[in-house]
mmCIF file of C-alpha atoms and ligand atoms in Angstrom:
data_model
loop_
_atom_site.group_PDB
_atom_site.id
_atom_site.type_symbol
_atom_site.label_atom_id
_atom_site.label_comp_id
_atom_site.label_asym_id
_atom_site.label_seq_id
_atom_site.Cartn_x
_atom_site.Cartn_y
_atom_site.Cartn_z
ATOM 1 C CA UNK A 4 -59.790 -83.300 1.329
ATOM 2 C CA UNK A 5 -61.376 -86.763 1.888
ATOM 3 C CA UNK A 6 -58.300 -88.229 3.375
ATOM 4 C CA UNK A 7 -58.114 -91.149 6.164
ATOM 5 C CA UNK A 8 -57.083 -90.201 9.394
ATOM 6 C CA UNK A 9 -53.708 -90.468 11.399
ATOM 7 C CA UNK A 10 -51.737 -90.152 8.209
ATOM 8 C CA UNK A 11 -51.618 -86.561 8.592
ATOM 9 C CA UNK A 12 -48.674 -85.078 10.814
ATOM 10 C CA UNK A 13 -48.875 -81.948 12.029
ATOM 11 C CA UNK A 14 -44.742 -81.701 11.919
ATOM 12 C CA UNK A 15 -45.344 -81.854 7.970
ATOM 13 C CA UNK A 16 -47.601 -79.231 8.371
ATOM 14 C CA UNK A 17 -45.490 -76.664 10.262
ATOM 15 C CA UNK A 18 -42.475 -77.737 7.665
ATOM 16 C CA UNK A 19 -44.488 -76.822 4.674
ATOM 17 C CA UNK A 20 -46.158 -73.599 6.009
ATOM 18 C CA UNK A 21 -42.669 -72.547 6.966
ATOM 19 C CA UNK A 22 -41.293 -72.860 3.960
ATOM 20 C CA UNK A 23 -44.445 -70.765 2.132
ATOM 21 C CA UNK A 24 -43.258 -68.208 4.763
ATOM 22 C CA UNK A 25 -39.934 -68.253 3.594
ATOM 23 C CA UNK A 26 -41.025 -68.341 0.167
ATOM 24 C CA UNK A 27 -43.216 -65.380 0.537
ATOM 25 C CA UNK A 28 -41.305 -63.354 3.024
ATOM 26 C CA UNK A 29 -39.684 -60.547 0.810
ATOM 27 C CA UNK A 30 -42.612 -58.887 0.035
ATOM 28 C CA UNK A 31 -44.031 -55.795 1.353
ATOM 29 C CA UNK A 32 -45.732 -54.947 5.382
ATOM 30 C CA UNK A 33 -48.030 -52.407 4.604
ATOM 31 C CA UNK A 34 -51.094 -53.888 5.266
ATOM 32 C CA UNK A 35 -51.383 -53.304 9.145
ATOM 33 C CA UNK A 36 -54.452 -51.268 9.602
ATOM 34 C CA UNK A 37 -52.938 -51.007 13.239
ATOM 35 C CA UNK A 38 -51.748 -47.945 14.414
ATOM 36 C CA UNK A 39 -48.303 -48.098 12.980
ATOM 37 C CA UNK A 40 -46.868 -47.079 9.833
ATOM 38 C CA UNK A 41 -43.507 -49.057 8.456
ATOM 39 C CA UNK A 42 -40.857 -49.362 10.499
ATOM 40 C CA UNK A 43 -42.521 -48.309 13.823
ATOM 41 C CA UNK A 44 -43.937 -51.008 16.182
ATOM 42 C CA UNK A 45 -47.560 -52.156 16.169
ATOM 43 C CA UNK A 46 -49.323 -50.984 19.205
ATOM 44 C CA UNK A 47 -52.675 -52.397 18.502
ATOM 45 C CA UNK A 48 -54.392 -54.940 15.916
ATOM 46 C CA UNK A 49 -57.541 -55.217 14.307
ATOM 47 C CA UNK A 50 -59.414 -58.273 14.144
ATOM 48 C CA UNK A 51 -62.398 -60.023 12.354
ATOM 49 C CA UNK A 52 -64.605 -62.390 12.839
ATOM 50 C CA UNK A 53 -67.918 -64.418 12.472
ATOM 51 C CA UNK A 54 -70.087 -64.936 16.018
ATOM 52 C CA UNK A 55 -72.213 -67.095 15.689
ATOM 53 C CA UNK A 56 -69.338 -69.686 16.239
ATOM 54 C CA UNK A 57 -69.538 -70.942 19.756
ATOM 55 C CA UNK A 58 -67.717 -71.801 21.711
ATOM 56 C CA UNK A 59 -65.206 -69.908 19.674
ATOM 57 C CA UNK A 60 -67.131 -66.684 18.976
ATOM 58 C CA UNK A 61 -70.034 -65.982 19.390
ATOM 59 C CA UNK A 62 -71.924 -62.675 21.205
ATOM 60 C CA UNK A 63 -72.648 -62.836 24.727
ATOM 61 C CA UNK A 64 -76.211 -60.693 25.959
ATOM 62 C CA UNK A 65 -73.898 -57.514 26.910
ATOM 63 C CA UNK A 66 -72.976 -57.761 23.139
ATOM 64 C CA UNK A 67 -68.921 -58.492 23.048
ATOM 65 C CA UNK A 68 -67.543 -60.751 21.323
ATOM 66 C CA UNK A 69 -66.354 -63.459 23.458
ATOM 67 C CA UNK A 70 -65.072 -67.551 22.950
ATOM 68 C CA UNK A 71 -61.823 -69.399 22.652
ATOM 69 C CA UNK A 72 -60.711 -66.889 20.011
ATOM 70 C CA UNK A 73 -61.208 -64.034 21.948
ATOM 71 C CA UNK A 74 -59.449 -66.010 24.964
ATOM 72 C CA UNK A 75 -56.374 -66.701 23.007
ATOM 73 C CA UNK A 76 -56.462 -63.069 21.502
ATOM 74 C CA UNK A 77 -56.494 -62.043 24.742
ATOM 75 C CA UNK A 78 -53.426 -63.921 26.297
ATOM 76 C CA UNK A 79 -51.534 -63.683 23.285
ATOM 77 C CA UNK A 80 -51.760 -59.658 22.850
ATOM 78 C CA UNK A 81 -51.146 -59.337 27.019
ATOM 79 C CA UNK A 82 -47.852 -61.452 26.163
ATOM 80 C CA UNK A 83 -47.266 -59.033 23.481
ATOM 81 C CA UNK A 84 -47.938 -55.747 25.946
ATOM 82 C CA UNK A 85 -50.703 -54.370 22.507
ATOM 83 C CA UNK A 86 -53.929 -54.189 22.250
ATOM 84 C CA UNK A 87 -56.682 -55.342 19.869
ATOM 85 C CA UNK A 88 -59.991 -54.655 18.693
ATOM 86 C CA UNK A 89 -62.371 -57.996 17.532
ATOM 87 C CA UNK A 90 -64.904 -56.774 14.888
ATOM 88 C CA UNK A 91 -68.278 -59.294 13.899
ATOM 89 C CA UNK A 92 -67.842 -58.713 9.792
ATOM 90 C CA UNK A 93 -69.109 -61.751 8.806
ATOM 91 C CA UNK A 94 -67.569 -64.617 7.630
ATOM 92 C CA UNK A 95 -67.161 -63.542 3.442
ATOM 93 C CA UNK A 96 -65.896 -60.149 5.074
ATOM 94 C CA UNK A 97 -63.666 -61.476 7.246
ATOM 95 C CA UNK A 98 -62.007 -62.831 4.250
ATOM 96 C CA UNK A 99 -62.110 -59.397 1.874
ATOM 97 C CA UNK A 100 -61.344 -57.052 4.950
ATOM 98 C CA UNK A 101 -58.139 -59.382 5.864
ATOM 99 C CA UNK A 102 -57.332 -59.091 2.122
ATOM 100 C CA UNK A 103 -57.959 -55.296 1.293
ATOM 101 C CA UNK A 104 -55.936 -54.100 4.938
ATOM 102 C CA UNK A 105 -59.421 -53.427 6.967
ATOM 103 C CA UNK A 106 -58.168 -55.899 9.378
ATOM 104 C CA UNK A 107 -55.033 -56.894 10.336
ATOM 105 C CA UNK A 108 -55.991 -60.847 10.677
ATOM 106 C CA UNK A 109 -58.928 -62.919 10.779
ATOM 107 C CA UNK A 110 -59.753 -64.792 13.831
ATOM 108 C CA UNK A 111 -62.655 -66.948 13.809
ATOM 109 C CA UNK A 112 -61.658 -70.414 13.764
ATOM 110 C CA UNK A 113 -60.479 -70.346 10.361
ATOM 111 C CA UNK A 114 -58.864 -73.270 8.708
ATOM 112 C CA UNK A 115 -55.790 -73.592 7.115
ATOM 113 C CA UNK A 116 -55.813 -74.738 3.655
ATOM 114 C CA UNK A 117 -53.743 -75.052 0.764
ATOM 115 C CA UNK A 118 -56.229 -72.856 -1.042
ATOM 116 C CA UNK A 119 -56.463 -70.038 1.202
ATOM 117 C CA UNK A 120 -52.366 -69.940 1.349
ATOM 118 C CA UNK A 121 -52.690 -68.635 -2.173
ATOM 119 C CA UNK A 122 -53.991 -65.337 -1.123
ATOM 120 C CA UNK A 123 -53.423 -65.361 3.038
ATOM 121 C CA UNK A 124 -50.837 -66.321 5.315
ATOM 122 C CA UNK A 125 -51.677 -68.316 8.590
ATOM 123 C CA UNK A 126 -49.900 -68.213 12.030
ATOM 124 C CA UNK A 127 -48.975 -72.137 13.576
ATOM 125 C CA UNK A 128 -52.088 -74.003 14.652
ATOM 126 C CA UNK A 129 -53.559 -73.513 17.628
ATOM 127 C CA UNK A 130 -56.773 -76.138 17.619
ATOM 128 C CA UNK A 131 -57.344 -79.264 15.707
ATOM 129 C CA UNK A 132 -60.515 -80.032 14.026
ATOM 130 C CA UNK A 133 -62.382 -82.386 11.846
ATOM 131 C CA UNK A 134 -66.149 -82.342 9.596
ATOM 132 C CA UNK A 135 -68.731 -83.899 11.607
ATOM 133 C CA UNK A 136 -72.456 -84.165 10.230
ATOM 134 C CA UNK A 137 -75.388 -83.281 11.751
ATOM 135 C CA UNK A 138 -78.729 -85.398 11.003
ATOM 136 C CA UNK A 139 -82.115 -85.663 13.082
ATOM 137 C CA UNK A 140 -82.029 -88.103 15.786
ATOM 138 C CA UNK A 141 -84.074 -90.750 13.866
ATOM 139 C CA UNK A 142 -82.256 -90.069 9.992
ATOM 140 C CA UNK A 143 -81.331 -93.132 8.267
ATOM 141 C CA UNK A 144 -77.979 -91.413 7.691
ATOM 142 C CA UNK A 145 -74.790 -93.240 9.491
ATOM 143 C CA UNK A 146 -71.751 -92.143 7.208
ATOM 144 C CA UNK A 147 -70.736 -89.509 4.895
ATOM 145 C CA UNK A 148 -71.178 -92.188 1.816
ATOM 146 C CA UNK A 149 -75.383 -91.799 3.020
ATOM 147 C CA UNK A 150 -75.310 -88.437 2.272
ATOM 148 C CA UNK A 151 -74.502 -88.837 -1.411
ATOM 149 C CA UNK A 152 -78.091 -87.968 -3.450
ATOM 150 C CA UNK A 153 -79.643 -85.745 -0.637
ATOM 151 C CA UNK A 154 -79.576 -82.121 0.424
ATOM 152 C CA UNK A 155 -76.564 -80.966 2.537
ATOM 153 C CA UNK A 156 -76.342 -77.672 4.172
ATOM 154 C CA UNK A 157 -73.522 -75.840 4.872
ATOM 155 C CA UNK A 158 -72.104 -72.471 6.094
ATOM 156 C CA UNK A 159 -70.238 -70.699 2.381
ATOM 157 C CA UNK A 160 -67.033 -71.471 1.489
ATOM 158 C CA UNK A 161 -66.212 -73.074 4.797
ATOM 159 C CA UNK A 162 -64.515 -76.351 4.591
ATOM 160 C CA UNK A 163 -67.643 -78.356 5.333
ATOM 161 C CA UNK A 164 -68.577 -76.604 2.209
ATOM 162 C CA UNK A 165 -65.533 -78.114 0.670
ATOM 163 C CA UNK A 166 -65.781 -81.611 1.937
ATOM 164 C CA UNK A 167 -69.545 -81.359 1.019
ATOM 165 C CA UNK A 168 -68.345 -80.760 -2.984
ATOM 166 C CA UNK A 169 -65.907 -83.544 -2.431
ATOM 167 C CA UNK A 170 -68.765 -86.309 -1.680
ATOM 168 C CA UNK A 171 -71.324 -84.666 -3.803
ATOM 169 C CA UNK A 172 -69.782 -82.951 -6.577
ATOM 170 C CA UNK A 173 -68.211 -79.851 -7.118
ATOM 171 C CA UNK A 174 -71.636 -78.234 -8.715
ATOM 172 C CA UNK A 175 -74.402 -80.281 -7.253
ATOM 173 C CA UNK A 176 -77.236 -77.962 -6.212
ATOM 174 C CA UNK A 177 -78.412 -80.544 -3.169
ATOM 175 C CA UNK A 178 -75.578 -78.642 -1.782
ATOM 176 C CA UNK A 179 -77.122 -75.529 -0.142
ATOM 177 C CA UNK A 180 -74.635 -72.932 1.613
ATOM 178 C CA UNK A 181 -75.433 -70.668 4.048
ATOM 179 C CA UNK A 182 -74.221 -67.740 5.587
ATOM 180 C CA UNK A 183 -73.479 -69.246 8.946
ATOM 181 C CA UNK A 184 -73.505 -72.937 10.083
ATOM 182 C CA UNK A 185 -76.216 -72.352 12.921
ATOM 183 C CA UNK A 186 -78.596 -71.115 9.841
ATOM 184 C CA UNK A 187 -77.265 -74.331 8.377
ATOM 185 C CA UNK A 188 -78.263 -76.572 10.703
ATOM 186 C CA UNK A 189 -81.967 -75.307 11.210
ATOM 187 C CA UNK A 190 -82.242 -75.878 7.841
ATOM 188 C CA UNK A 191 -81.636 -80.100 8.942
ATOM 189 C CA UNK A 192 -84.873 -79.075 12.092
ATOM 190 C CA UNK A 193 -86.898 -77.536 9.411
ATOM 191 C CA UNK A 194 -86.148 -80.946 7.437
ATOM 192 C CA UNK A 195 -85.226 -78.463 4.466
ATOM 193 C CA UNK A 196 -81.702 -80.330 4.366
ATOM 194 C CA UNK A 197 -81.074 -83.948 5.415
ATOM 195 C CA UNK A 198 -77.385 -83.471 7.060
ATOM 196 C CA UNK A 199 -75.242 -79.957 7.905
ATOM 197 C CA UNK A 200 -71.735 -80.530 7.422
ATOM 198 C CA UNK A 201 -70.067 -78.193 10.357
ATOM 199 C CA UNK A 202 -66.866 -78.300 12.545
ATOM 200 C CA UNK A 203 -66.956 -80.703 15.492
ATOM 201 C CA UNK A 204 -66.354 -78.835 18.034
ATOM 202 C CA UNK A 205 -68.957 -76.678 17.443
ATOM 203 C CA UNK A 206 -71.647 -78.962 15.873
ATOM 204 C CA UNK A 207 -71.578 -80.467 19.378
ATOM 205 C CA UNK A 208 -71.713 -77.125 21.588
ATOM 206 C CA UNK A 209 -74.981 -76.997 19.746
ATOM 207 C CA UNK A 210 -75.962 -79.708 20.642
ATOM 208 C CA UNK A 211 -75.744 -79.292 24.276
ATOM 209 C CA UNK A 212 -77.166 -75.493 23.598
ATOM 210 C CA UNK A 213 -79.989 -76.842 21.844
ATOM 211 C CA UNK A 214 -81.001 -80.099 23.748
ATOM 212 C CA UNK A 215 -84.677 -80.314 22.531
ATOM 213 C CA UNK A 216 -83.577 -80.120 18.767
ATOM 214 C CA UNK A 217 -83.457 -83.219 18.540
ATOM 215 C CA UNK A 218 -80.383 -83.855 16.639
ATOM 216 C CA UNK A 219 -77.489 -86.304 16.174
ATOM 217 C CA UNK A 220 -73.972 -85.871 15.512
ATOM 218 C CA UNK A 221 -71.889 -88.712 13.102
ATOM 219 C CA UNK A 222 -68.656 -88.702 12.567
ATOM 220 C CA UNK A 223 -66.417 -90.295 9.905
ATOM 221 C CA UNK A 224 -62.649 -91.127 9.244
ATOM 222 C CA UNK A 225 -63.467 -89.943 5.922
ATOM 223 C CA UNK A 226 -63.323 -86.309 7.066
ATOM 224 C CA UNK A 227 -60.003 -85.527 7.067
ATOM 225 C CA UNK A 228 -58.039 -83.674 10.412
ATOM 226 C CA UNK A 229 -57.845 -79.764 9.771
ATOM 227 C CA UNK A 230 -55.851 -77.153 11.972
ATOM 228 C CA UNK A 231 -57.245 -73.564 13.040
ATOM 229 C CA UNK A 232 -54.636 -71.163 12.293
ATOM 230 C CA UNK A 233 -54.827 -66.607 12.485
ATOM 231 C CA UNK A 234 -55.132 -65.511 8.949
ATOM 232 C CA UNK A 235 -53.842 -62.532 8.047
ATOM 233 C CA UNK A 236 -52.802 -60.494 4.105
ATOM 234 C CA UNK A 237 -50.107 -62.361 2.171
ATOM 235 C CA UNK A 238 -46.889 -61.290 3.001
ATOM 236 C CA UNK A 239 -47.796 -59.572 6.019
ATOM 237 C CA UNK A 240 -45.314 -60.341 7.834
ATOM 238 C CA UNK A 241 -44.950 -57.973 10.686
ATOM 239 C CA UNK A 242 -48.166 -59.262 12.199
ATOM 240 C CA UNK A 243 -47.725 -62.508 11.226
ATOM 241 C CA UNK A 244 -44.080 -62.594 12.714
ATOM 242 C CA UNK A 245 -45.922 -60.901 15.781
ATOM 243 C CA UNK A 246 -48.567 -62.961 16.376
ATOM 244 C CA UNK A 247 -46.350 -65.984 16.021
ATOM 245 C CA UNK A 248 -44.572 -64.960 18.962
ATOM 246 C CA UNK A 249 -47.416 -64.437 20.859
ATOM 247 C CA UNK A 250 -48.713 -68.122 20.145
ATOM 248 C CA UNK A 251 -45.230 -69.358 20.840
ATOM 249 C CA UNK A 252 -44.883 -67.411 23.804
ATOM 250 C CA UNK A 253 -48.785 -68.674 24.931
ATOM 251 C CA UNK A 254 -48.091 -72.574 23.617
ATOM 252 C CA UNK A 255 -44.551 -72.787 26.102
ATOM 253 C CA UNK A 256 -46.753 -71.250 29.156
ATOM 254 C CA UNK A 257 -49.266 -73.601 29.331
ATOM 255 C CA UNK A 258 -52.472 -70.906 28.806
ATOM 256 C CA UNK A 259 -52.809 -71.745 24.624
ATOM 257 C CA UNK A 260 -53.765 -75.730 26.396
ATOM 258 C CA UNK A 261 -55.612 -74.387 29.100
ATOM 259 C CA UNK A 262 -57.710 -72.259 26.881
ATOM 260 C CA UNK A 263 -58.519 -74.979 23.934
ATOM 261 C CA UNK A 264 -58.200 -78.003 26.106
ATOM 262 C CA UNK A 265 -55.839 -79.378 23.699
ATOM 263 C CA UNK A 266 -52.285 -80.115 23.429
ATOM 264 C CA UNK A 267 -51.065 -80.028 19.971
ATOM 265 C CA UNK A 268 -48.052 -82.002 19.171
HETATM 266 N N1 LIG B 312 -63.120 -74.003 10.155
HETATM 267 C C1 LIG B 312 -64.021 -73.770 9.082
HETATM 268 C C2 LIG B 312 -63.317 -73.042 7.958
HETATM 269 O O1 LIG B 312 -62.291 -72.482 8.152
HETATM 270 C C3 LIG B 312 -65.228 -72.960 9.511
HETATM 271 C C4 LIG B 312 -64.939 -71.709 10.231
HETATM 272 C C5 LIG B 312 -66.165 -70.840 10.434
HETATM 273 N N2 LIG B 312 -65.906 -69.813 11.383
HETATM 274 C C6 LIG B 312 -66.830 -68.956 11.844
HETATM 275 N N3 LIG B 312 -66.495 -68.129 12.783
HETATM 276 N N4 LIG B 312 -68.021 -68.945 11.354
HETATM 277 O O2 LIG B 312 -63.782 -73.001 6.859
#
């Protein structure tokens, strides 16, 4: 996990998560929890997700669901002509629910890792994204090495949850997970935790959300690049097939870049 930068191509990626495609591709589409039954075309998905993820997903004050994730959700299913539904399950459910055929995919920022391939398959990327930590403005901390023999808080079984095992230890209880990463990082304001280990993008929205926490973001080589793919049951691949072409469709028009503000390779 604790790889140096710029090694990592995303072209490898793509090769290798096409092949587990291919690998796994025989097996059975049952799992949509979408309106259609085999053989007949899907007409609507079911989503899940985590919201308290801005500015990917988070709840606005009318109560929807809204962020990058819903944006590209939105684009790709108009592409598609079908609808969707996003449902807040939490992050652990989003997992299960994806898993037992409560929801078609998961869409909340979700990493793709080697792990996770084992039981889900992922779409293409769509954003790329790195560990940053989080530290009060006037910590002593400068580089994930510092944070080796103090308390780290992260959101569970997220991959700053990983990469905080990987400096720390696999078992060390300075590591303190949480159900979400803003819960995470209030633990660093309450000074419960010395550093959060969250994703960049949205350690540093925040940030600017929060001016007056007084907080500081580092970041470090050491973390390695990770890609946000949709998750959905292994060997699913009637919605994975169809939200591929969605992203496809969304990545050749321009609106995947607009949306994320990145161009991936
Ligand atoms: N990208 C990280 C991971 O996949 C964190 C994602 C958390 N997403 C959320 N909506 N809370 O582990």
């Amino acid at each position: 996990m604790l790889k140096k930068k710029g090694m990592f191509k995303l072209g490898m990626l793509l090769t290798a998560s096409s092949l587990m495609l291919a690998a796994c591709g025989s097996s059975d589409s049952d799992s949509s929890t979408g309106s259609a039954g085999e053989g007949e075309k899907i007409t609507k998905l079911v989503a899940g997700t985590e919201a308290t993820f801005a500015p990917f997903e988070y709840m606005d004050d009318k109560g929807n669901v809204v962020g990058i994730d819903v944006d590209i959700l939105d684009a790709m299913t108009e592409e598609l002509g079908i609808e969707y539904e996003i449902r807040n399950v939490g992050w652990e459910p989003v997992f299960q629910q994806v898993k037992n055929g409560e929801l078609d995919l998961g869409a909340s920022g979700i990493t793709i890792t080697d792990e996770r391939k084992e039981t889900f398959d992922f779409t293409e990327p769509y954003f790329e994204a790195t560990q940053v930590l989080v530290v009060k403005e006037d910590s002593p901390i400068t580089s994930a090495e510092d944070v080796k023999g103090k308390k780290v808080s992260v959101q569970i079984n997220s991959t700053g949850h990983i990469a905080a095992k990987d400096l720390l230890g696999e078992t060390n209880p300075d590591i303190m997970a949480y159900e979400n990463l803003p819960i995470a990082i209030q633990e660093v304001i309450n000074g419960t935790s010395e550093a959060a280990i969250g994703d960049n993008a949205v350690v540093f929205e925040y940030l600017k959300n929060n001016p007056d926490a007084k907080l500081k973001v580092i970041e470090d080589d050491a973390f390695a690049k990770e890609y946000y793919g949709f998750m959905v049951k292994k060997g699913n691949t009637e919605v994975l097939d169809l939200l591929n072409e969605g992203l496809q469709k969304i990545k050749e028009n321009g609106k995947l870049a607009e949306i994320t503000g990145q161009e991936l390779e």
